[in-house]
PDB file of C-alpha atoms in Angstrom:
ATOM      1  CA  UNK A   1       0.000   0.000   0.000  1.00  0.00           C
ATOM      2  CA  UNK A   2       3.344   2.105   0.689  1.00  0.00           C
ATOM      3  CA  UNK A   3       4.125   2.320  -3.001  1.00  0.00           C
ATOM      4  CA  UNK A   4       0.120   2.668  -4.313  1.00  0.00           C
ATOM      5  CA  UNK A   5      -0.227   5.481  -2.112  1.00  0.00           C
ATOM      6  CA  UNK A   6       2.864   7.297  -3.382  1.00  0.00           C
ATOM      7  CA  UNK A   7       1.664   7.276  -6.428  1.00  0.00           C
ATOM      8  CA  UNK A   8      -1.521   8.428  -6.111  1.00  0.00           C
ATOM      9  CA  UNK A   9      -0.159  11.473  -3.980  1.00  0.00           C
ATOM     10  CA  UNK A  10       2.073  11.822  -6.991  1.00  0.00           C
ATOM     11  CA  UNK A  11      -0.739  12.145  -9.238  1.00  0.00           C
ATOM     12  CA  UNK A  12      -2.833  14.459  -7.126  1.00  0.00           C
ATOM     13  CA  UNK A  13       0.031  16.445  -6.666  1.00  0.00           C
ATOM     14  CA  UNK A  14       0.062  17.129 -10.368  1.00  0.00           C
ATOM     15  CA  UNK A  15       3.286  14.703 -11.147  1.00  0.00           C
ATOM     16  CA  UNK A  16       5.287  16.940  -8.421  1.00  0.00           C
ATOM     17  CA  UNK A  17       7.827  13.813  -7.277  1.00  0.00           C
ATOM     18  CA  UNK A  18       8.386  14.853  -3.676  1.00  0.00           C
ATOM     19  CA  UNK A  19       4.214  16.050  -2.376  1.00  0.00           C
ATOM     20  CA  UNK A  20       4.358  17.208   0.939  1.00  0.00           C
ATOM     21  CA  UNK A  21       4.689  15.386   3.864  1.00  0.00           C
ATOM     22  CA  UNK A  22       0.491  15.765   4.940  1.00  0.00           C
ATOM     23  CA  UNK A  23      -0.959  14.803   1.637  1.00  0.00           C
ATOM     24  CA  UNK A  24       1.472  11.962   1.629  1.00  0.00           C
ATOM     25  CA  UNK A  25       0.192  10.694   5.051  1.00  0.00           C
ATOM     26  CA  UNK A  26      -3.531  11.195   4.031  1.00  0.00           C
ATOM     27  CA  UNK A  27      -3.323   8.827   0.989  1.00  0.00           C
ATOM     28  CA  UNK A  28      -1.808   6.495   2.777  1.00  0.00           C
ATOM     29  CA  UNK A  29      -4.088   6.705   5.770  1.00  0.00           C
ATOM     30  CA  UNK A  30      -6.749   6.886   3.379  1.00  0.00           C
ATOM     31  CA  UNK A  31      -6.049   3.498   1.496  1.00  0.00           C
ATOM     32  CA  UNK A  32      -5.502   1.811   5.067  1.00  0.00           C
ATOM     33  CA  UNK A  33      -8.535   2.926   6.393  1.00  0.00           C
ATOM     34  CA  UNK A  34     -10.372   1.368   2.824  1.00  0.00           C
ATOM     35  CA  UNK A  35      -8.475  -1.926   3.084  1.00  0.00           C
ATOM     36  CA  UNK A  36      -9.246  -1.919   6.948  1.00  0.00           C
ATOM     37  CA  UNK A  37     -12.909  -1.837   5.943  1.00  0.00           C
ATOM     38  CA  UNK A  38     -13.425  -4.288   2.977  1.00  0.00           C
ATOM     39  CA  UNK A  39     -11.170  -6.783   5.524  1.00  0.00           C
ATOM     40  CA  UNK A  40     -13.632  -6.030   8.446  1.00  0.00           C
ATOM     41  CA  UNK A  41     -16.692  -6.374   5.867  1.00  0.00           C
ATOM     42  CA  UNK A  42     -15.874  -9.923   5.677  1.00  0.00           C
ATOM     43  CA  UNK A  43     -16.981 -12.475   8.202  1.00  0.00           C
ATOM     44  CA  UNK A  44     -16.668 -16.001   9.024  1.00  0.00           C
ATOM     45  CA  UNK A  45     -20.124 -16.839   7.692  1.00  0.00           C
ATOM     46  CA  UNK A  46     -19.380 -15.236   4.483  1.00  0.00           C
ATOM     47  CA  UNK A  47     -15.520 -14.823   3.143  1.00  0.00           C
ATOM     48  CA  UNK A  48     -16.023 -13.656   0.160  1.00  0.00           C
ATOM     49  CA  UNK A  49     -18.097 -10.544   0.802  1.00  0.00           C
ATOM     50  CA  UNK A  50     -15.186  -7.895   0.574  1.00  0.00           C
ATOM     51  CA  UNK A  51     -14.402  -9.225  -2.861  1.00  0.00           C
ATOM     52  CA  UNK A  52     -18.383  -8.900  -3.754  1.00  0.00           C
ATOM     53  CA  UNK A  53     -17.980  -5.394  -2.090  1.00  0.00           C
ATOM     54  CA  UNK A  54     -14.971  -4.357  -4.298  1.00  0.00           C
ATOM     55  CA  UNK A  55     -16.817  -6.033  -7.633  1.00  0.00           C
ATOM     56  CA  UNK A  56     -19.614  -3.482  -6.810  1.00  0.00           C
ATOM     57  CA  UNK A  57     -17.483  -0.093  -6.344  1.00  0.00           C
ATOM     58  CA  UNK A  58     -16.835   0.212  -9.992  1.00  0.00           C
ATOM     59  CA  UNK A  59     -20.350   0.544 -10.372  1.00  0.00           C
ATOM     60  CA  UNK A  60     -21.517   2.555  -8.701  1.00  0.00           C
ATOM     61  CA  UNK A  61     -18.574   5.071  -9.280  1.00  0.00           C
ATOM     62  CA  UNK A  62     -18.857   4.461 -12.996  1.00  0.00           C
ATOM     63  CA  UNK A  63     -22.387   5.111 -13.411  1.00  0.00           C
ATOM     64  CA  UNK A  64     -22.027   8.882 -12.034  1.00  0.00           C
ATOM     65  CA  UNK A  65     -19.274   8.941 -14.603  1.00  0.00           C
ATOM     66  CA  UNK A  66     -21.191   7.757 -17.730  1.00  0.00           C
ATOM     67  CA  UNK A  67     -23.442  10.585 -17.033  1.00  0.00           C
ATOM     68  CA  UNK A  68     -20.804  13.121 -17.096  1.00  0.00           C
ATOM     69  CA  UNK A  69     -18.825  11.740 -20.084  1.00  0.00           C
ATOM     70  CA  UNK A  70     -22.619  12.053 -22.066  1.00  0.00           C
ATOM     71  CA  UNK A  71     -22.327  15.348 -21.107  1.00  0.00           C
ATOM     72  CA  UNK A  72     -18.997  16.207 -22.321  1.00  0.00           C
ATOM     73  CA  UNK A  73     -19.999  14.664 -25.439  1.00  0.00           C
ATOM     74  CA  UNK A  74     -22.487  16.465 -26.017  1.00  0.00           C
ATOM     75  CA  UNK A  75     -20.356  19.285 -25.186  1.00  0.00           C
ATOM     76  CA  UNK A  76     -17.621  18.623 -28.328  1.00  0.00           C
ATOM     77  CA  UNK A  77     -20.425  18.201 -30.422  1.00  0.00           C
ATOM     78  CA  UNK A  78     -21.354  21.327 -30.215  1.00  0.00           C
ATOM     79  CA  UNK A  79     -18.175  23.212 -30.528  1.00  0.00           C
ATOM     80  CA  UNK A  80     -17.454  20.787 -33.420  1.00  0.00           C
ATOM     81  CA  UNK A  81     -20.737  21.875 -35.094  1.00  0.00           C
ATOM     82  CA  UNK A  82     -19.492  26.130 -34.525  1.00  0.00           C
TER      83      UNK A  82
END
């Protein structure tokens, strides 16, 4: 998580290669607390339901995301058509 958390401070910190000290400790408190969750989401009973969790984040984050990317679309097409 050390190294996925680097790079996403990396990329939030618009490709700077040394982000500050906070922002690097939020991402990776950030990913800990998500991996601390889908591990506690999962019980004896039923093992597999933090891998049935993650299968189910994409969409619901994707389906906001269609929405906007319609949008944009529609967007180009318009400036195309000027």
């Amino acid at each position: 998580s050390d190294s996925a958390s680097f790079v996403v401070d990396i990329m939030a910190a618009n490709g700077v290669e040394e982000p500050p000290l906070p922002q690097r400790i939020f991402w990776a408190v950030t990913e800990g607390a998500v991996a601390i969750a889908l591990v506690a989401s999962a019980s004896e009973s039923k093992p597999t339901a933090a891998l049935s969790t993650v299968k189910a984040i994409p969409i619901i984050l994707g389906l906001p995301f269609t929405f906007l990317l319609f949008w944009m679309c529609q967007g180009l097409v318009l400036v195309c058509k000027e």
